[in-house]
mmCIF file of C-alpha atoms in Angstrom:
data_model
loop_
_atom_site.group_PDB
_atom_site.id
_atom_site.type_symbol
_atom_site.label_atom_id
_atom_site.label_comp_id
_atom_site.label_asym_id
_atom_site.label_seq_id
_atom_site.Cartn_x
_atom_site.Cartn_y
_atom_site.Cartn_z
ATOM 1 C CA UNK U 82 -80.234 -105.768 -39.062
ATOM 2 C CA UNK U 83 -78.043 -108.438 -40.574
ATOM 3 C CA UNK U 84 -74.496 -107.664 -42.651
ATOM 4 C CA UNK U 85 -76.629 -108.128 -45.928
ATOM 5 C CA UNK U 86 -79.455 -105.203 -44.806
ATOM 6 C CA UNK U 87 -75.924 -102.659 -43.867
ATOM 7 C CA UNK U 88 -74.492 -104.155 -47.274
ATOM 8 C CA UNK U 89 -77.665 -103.504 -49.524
ATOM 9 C CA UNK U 90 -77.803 -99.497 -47.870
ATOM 10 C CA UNK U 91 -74.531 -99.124 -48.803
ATOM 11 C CA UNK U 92 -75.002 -100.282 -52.532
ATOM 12 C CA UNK U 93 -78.002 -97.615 -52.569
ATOM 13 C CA UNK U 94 -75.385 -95.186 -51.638
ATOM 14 C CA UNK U 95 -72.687 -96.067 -53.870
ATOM 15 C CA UNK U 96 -75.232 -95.555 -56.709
ATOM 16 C CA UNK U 97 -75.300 -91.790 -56.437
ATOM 17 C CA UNK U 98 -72.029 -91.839 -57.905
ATOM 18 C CA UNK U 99 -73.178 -93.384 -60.992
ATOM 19 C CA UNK U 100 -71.618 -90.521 -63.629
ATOM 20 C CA UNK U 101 -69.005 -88.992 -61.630
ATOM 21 C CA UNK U 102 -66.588 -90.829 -60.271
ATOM 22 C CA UNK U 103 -65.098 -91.999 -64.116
ATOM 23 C CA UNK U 104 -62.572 -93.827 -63.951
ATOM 24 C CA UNK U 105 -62.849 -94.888 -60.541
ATOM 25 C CA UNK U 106 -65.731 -97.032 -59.252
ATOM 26 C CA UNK U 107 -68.865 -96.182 -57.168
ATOM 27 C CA UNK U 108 -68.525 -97.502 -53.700
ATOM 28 C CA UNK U 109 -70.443 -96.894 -50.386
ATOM 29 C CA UNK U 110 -70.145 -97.322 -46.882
ATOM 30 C CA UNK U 111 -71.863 -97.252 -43.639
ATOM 31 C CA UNK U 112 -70.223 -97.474 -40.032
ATOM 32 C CA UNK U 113 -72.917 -99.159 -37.280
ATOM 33 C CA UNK U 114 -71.883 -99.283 -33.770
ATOM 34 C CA UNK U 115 -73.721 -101.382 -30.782
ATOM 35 C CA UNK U 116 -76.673 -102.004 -33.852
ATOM 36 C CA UNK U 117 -77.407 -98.364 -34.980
ATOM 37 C CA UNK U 118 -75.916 -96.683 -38.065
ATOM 38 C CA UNK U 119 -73.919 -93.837 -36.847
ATOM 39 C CA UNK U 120 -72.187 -92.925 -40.206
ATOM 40 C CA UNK U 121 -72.984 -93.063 -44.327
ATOM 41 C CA UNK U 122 -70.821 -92.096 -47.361
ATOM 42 C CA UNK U 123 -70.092 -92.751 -51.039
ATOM 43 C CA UNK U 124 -67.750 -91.969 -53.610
ATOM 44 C CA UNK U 125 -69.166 -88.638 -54.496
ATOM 45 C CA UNK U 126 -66.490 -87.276 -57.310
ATOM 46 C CA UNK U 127 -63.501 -88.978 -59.063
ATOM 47 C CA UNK U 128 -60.342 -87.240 -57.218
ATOM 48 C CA UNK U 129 -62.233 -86.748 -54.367
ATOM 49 C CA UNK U 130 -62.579 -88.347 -51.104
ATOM 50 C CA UNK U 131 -63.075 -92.359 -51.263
ATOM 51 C CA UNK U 132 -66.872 -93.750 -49.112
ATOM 52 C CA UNK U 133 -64.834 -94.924 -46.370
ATOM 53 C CA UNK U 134 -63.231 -91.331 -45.651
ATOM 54 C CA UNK U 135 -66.911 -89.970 -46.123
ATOM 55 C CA UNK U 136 -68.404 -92.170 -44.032
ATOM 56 C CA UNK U 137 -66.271 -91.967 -41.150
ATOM 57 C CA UNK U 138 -65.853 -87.881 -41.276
ATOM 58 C CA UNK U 139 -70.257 -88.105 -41.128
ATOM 59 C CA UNK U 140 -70.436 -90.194 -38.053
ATOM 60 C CA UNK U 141 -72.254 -88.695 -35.124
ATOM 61 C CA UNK U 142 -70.015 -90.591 -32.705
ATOM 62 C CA UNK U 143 -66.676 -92.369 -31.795
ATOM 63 C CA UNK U 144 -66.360 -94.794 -34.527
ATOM 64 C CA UNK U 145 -64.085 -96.905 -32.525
ATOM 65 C CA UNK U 146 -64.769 -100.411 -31.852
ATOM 66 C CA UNK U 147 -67.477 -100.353 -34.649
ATOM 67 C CA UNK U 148 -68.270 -102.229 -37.762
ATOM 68 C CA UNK U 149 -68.066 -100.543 -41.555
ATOM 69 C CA UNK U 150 -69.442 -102.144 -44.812
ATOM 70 C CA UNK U 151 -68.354 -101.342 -47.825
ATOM 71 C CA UNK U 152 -69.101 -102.509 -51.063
ATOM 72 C CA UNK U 153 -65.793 -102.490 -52.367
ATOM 73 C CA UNK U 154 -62.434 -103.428 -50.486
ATOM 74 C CA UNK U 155 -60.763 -100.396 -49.436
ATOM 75 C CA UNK U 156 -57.919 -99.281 -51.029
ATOM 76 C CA UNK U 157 -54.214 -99.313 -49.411
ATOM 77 C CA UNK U 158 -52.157 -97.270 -51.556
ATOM 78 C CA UNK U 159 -51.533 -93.425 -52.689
ATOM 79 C CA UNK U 160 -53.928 -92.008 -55.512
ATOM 80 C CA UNK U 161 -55.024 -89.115 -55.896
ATOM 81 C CA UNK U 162 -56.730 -89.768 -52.229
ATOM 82 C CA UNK U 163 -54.818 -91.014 -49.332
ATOM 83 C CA UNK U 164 -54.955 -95.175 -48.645
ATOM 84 C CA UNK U 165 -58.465 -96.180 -46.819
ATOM 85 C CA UNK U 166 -57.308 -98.753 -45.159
ATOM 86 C CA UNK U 167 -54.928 -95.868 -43.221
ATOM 87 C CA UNK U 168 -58.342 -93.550 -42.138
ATOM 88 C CA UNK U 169 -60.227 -97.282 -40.825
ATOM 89 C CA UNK U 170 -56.837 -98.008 -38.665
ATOM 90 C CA UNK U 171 -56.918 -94.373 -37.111
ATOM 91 C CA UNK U 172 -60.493 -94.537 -36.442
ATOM 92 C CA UNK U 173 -60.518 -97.767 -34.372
ATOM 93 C CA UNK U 174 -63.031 -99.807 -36.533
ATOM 94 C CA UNK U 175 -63.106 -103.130 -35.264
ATOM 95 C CA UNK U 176 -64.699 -104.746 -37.868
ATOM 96 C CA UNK U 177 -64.570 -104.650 -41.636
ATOM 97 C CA UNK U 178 -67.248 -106.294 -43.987
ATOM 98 C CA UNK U 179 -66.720 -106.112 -47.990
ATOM 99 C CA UNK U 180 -68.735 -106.425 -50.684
ATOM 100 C CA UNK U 181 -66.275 -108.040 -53.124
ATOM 101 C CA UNK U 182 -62.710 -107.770 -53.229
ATOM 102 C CA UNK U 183 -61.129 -104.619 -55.973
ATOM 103 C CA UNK U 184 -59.401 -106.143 -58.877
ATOM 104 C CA UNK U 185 -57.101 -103.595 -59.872
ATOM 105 C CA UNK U 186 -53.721 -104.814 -58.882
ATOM 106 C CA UNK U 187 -52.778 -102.394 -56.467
ATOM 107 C CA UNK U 188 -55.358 -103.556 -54.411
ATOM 108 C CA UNK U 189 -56.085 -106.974 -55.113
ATOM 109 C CA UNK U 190 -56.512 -108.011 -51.548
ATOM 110 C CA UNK U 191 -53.895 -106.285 -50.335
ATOM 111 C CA UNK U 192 -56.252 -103.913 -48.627
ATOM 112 C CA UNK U 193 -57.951 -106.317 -46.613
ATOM 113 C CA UNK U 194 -54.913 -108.471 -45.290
ATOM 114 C CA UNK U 195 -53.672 -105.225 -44.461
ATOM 115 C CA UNK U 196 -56.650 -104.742 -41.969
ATOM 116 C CA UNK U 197 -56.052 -108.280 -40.905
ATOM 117 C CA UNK U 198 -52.408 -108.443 -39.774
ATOM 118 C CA UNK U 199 -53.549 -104.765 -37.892
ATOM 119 C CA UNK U 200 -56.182 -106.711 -35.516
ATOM 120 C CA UNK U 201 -59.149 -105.503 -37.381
ATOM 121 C CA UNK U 202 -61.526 -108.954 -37.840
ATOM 122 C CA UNK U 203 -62.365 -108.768 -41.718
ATOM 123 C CA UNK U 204 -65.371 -110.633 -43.246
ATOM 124 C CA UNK U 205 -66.955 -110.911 -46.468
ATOM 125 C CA UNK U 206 -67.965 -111.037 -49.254
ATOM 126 C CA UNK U 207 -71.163 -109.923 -49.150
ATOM 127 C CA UNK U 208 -73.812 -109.453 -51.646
ATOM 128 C CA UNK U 209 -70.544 -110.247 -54.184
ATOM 129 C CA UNK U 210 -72.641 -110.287 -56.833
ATOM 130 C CA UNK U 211 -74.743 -107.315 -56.583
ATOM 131 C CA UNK U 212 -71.400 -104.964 -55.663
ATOM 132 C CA UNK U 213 -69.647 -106.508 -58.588
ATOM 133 C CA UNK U 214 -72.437 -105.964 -60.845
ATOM 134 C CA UNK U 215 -72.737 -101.998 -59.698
ATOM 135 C CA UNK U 216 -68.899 -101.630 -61.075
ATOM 136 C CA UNK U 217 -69.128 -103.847 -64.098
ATOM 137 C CA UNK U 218 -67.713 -101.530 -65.864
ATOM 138 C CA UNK U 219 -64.279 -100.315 -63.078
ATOM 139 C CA UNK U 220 -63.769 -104.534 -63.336
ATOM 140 C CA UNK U 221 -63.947 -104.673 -66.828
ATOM 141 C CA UNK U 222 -61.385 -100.942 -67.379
ATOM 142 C CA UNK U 223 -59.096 -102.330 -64.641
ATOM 143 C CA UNK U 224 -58.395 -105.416 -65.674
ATOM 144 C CA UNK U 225 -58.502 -104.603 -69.568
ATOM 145 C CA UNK U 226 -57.500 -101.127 -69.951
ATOM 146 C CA UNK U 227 -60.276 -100.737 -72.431
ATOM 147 C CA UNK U 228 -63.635 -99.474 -72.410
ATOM 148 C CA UNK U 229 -66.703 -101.417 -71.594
ATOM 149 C CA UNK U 230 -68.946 -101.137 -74.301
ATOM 150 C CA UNK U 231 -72.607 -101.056 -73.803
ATOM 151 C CA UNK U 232 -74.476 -101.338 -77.640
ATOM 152 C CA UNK U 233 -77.620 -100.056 -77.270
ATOM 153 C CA UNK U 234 -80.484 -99.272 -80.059
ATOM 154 C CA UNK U 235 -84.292 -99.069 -80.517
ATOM 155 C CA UNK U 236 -86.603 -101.475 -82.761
ATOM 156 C CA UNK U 237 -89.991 -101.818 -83.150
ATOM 157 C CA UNK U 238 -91.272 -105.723 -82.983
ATOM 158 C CA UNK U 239 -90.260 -106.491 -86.630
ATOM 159 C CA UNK U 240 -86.892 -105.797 -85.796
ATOM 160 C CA UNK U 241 -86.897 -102.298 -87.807
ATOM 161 C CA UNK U 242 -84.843 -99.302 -85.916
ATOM 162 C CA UNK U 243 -86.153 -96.652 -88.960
ATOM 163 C CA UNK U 244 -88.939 -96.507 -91.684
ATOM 164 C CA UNK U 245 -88.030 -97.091 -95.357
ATOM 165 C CA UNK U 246 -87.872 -93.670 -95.329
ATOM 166 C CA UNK U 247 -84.976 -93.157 -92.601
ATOM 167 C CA UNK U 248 -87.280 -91.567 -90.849
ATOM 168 C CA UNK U 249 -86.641 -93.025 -86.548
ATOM 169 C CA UNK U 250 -88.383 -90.349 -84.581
ATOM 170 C CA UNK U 251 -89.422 -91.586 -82.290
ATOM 171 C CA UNK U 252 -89.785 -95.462 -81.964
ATOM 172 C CA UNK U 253 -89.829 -95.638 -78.551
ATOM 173 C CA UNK U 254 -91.844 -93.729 -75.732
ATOM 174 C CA UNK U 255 -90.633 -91.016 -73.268
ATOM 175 C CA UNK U 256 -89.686 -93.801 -69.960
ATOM 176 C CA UNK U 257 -87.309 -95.573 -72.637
ATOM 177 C CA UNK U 258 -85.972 -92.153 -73.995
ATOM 178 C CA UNK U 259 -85.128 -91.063 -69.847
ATOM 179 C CA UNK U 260 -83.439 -94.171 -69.570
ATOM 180 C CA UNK U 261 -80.972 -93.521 -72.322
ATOM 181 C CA UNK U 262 -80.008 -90.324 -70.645
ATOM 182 C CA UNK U 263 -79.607 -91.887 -67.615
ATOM 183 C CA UNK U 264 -77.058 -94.282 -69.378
ATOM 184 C CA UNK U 265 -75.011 -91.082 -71.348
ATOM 185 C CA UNK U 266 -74.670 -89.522 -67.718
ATOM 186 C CA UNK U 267 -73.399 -92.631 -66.122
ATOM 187 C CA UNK U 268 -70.914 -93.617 -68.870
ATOM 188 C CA UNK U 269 -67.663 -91.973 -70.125
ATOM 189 C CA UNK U 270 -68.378 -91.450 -73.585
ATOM 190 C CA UNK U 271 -71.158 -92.133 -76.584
ATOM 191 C CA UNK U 272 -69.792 -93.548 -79.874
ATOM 192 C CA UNK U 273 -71.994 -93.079 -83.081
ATOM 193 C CA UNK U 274 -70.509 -93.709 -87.068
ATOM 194 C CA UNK U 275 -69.922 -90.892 -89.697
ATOM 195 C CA UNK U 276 -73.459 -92.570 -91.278
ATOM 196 C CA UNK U 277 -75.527 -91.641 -88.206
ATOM 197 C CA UNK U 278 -74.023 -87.792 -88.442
ATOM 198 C CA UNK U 279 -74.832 -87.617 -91.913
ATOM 199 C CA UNK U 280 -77.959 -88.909 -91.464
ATOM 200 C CA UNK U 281 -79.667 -87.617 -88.336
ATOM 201 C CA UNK U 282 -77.289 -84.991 -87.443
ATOM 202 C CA UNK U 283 -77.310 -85.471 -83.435
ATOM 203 C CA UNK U 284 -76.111 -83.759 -80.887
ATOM 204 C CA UNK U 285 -75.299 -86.616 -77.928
ATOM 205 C CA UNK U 286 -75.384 -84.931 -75.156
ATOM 206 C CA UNK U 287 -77.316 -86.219 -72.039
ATOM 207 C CA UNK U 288 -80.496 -84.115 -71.194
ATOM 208 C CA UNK U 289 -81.005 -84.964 -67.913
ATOM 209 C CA UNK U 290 -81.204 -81.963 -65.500
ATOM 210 C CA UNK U 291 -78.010 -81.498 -63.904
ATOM 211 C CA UNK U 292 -76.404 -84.656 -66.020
ATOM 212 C CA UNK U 293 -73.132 -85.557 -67.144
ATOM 213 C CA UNK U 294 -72.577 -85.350 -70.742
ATOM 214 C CA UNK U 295 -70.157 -87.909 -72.047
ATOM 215 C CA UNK U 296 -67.209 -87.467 -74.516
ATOM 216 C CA UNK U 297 -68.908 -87.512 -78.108
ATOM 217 C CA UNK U 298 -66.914 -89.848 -80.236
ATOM 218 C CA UNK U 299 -67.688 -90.436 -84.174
ATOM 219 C CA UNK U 300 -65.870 -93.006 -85.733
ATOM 220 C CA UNK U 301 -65.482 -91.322 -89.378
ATOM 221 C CA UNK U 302 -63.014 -93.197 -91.504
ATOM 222 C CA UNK U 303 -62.506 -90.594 -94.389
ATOM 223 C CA UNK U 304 -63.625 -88.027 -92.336
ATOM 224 C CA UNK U 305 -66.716 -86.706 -93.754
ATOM 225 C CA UNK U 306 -68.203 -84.891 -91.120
ATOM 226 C CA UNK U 307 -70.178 -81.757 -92.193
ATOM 227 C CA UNK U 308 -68.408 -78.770 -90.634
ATOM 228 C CA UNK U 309 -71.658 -77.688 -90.083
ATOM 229 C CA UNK U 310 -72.717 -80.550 -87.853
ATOM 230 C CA UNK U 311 -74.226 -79.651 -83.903
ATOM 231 C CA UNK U 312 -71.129 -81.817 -82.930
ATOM 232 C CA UNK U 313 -68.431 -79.974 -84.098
ATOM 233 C CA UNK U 314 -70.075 -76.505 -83.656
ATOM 234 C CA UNK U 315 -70.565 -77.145 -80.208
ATOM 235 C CA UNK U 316 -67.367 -79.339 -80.025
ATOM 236 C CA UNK U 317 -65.881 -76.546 -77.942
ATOM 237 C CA UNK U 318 -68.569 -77.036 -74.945
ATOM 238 C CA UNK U 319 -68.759 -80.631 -75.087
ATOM 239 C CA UNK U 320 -65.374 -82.731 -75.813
ATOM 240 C CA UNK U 321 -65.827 -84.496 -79.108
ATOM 241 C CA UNK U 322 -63.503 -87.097 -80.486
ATOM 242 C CA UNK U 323 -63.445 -88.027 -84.554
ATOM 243 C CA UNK U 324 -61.442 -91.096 -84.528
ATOM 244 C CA UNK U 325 -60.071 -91.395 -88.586
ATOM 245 C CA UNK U 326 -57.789 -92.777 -90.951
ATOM 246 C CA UNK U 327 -57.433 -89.210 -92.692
ATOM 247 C CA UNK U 328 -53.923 -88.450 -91.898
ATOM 248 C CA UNK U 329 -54.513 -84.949 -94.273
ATOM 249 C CA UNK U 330 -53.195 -82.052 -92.393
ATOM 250 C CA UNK U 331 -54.901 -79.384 -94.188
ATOM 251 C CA UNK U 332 -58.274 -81.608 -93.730
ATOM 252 C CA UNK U 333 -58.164 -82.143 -90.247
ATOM 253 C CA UNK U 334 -57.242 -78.690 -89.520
ATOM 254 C CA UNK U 335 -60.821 -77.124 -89.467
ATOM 255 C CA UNK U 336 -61.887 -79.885 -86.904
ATOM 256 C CA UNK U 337 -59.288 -79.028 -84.829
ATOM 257 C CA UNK U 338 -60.000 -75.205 -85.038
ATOM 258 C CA UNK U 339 -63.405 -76.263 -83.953
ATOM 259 C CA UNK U 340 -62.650 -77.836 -80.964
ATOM 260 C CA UNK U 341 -62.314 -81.508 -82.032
ATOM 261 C CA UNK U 342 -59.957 -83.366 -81.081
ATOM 262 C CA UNK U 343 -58.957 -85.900 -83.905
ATOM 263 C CA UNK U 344 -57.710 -89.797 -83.030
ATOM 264 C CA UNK U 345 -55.400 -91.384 -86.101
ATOM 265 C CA UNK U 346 -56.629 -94.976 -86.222
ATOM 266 C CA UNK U 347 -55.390 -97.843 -88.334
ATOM 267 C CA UNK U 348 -57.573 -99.258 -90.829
ATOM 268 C CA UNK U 349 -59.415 -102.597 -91.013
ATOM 269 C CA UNK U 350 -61.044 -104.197 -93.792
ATOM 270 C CA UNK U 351 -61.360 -99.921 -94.829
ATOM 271 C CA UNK U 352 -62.991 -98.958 -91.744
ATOM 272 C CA UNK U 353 -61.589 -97.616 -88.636
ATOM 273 C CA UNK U 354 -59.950 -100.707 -86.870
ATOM 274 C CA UNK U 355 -62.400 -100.682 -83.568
ATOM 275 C CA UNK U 356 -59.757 -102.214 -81.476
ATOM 276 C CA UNK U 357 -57.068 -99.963 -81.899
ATOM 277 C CA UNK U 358 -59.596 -97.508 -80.854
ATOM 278 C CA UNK U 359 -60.716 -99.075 -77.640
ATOM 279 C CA UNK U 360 -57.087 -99.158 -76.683
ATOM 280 C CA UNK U 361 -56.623 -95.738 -77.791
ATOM 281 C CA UNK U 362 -60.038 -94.912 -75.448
ATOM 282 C CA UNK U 363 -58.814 -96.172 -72.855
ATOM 283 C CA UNK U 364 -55.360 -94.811 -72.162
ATOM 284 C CA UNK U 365 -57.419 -91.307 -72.403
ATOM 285 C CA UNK U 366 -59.065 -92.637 -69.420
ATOM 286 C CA UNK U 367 -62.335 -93.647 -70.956
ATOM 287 C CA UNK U 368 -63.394 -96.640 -69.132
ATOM 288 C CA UNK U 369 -67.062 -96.958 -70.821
ATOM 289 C CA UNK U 370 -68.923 -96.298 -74.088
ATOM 290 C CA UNK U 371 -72.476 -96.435 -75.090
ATOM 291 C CA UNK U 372 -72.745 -97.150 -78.937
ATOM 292 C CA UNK U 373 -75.526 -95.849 -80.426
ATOM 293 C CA UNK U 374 -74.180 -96.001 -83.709
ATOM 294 C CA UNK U 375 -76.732 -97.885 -86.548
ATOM 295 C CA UNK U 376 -76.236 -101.262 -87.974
ATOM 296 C CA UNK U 377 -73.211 -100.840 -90.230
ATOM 297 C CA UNK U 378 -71.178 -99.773 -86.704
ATOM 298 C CA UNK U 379 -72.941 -102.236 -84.524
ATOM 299 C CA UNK U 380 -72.056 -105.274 -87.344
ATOM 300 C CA UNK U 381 -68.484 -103.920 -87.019
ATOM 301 C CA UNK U 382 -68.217 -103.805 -83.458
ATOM 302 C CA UNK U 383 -69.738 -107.473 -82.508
ATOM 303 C CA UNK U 384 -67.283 -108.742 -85.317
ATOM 304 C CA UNK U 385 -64.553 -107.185 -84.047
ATOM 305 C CA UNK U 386 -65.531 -108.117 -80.550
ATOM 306 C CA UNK U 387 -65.929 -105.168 -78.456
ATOM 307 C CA UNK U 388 -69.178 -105.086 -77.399
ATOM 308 C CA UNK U 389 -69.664 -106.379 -74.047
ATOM 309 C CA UNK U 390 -73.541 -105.435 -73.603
ATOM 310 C CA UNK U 391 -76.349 -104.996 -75.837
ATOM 311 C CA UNK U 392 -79.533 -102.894 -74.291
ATOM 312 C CA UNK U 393 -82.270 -103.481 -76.917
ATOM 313 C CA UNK U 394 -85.101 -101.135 -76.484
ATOM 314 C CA UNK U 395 -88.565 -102.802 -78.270
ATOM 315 C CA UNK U 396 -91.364 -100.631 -78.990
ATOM 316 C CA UNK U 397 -94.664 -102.774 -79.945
ATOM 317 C CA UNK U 398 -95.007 -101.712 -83.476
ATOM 318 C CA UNK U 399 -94.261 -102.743 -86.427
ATOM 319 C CA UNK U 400 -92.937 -101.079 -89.427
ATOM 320 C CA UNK U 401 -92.472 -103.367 -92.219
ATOM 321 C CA UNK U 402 -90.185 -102.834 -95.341
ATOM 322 C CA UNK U 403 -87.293 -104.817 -97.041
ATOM 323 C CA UNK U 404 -85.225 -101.797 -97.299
ATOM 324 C CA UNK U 405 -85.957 -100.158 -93.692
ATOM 325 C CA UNK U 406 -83.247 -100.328 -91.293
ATOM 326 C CA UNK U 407 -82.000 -103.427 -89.084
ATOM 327 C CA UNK U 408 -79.831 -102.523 -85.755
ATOM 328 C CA UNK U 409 -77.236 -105.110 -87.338
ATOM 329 C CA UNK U 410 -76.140 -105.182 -90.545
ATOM 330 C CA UNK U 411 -72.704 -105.656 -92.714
ATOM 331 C CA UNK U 412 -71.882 -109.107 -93.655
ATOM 332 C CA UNK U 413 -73.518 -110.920 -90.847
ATOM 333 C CA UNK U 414 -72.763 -115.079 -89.995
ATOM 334 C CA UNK U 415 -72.935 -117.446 -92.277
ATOM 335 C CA UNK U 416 -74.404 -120.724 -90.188
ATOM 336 C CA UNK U 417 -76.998 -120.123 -86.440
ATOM 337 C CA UNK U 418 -74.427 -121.662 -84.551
ATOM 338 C CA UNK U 419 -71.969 -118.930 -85.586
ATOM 339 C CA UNK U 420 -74.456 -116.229 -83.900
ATOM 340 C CA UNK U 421 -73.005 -114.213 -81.380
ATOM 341 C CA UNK U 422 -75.298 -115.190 -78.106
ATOM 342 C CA UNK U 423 -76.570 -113.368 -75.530
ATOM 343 C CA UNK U 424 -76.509 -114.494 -72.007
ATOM 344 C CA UNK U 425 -77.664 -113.538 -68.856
ATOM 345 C CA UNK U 426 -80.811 -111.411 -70.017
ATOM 346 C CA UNK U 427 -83.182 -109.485 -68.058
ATOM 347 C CA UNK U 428 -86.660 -107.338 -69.278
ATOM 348 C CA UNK U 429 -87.784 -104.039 -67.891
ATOM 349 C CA UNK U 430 -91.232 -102.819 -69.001
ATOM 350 C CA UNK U 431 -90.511 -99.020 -69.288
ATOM 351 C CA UNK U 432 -94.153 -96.961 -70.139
ATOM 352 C CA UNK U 433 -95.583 -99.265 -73.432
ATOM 353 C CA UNK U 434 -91.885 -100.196 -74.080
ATOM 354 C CA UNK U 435 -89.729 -102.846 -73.228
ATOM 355 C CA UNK U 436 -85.736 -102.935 -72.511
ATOM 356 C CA UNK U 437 -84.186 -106.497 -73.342
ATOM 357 C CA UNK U 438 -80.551 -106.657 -71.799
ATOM 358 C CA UNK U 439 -77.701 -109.131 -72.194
ATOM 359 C CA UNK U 440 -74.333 -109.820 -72.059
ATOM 360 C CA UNK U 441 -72.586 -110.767 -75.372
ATOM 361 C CA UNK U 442 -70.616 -114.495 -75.414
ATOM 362 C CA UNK U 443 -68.949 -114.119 -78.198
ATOM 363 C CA UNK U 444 -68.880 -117.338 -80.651
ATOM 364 C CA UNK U 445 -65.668 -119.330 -81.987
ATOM 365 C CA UNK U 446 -66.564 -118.026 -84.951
ATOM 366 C CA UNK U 447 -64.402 -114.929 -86.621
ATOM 367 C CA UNK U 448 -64.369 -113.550 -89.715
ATOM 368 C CA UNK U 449 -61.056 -112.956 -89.053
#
């Protein structure tokens, strides 16, 4: 087997961390000695042991003198785990291949001209793009301190994510559906406006056996949330964020007896500034969020630019109706050159559906 086969095993490990390890990323690692793997490992739990530790405490044999890949360079400093690059030096490993190097600044390459000035031959990257692309969203936390915002909504062909009526149950089919709960287990938290409450009442919470459920945050400006809504009723199961401009004491209070916790945002334009929130996000440690708010939110978000993916989910219907729904509303760009473009895009077939996903490049263009 070549580096890239031990590399590509130890992406498919790191990916059974997806939705647990929050804030940290997912990495794996296998040790091979004289060309047989002798030792696997991942990431399995944030504040728990790091791949590297994993793998080496699994091998069936004297690591020294072998080889370890890992997707992501090992740390060298104290966390809440001990450094990694400590546990490879112990163990003897000869070699060291990375994936891509860790941008948070403690690291930063630290780690591996740590190995390097200890004897330990380091090589890499390899398969950069693939082990950067498994922790878009660690890169994007570490080097921001904000969330990494994934929008994602349903449409049929016509570009319609509701009937006239309101009625949006169900435009897409059960594969699409599973692959939404997928995505609340795997990120931190799942934003939705006051509008979407109000309108559909939802509960957010990921229904995949044995999944995750994110923090539930509703961006509700005056805050109009029914008492009665499934997210404050059950805000004492499932942690549940309403971030407002309502600085009334005696307002907020039943929230709070509820089990909310309530955010004071400034405003914007009269709506919650989405910026100031992001920041606020992601000193809580909330490194991701998957909007599913509807088009008023979404218009708000793009324009203030926090989006950083879009997930479009197209069923192959059509609906019809001036008044029905759009995923992206408010005030919209004036001129197509002002449109906010999507880049690198991929399709999925999922059952009769299809997933469209792309990055956002966000235009000169500002309202503001």
């Amino acid at each position: 087997m070549r580096d890239q086969d031990y590399m590509r095993l130890a992406l498919e490990l790191a990916e059974r961390g997806a939705g647990w390890t929050s804030p940290n990323p997912m990495v794996g690692a296998v040790v091979v000695k004289e060309g047989r793997i002798i030792g696997q490992g991942w990431h399995q739990r944030c504040g728990q042991a790091h791949a590297e530790r994993n793998a080496l405490a699994a091998c069936t044999e004297d690591p020294r003198g072998g080889t370890m890949y890992v997707t992501l360079e090992p740390c060298c400093h104290q966390g809440r785990q001990p450094p990694c690059t400590e546990a490879i030096l112990a163990a003897g490993i000869r070699r060291v291949v990375a994936g891509s190097e860790d941008p948070n600044p403690l690291v930063a390459g630290k780690g591996l001209q740590l190995l390097r000035d200890r004897g330990v031959e380091v090589a890499g990257p390899v398969l950069e793009e693939a082990c950067v692309r498994l922790n878009q969203v660690f890169f994007h936390y570490v080097q921001t301190g904000r969330p990494y915002v994934v929008m994602k909504y349903a449409m049929t062909m016509d570009g319609k994510i509701a009937a006239y009526t309101g009625a949006s149950k169900w435009i897409t089919g059960p594969e699409a559906r599973a692959r939404v709960q997928a995505l609340r287990h795997r990120l931190s938290a799942v934003m939705v406006g006051v509008g979407t409450v109000l309108a559909d009442d939802p509960l957010l919470t990921c229904r995949l056996p044995g999944g995750r459920n994110p923090v539930r945050v509703v961006c509700d400006t005056r805050l109009r949330t029914p008492l009665t809504a499934r997210v404050v009723d059950t805000a004492k199961e499932v942690p549940t964020i309403l971030a407002t401009c309502c600085a009334d004491a005696a307002r907020r209070a039943p929230y709070e007896r509820a089990g909310c916790r309530l955010l004071t945002v400034e405003e914007r334009d009269g709506r919650t500034d989405l910026n100031r929130l992001m920041e606020r996000l992601g000193r809580e440690g909330i490194d991701s969020v998957l909007l599913e708010g509807g088009g008023t939110l979404n218009w708000a978000a793009l324009e203030q630019g926090v989006v950083q993916r879009v997930q479009a989910y197209i069923a192959p219907k059509l609906l019809g109706g001036r008044e029905a729904k759009t995923p992206v509303e408010g005030e919209g760009v004036p001129h197509p050159e002002g449109a906010f473009r999507l880049v690198n895009t991929t399709a999925v077939r999922l059952g009769g559906d299809f997933l469209m996903e792309s990055e956002v490049e966000y235009p000169v263009y500002r309202n503001h």
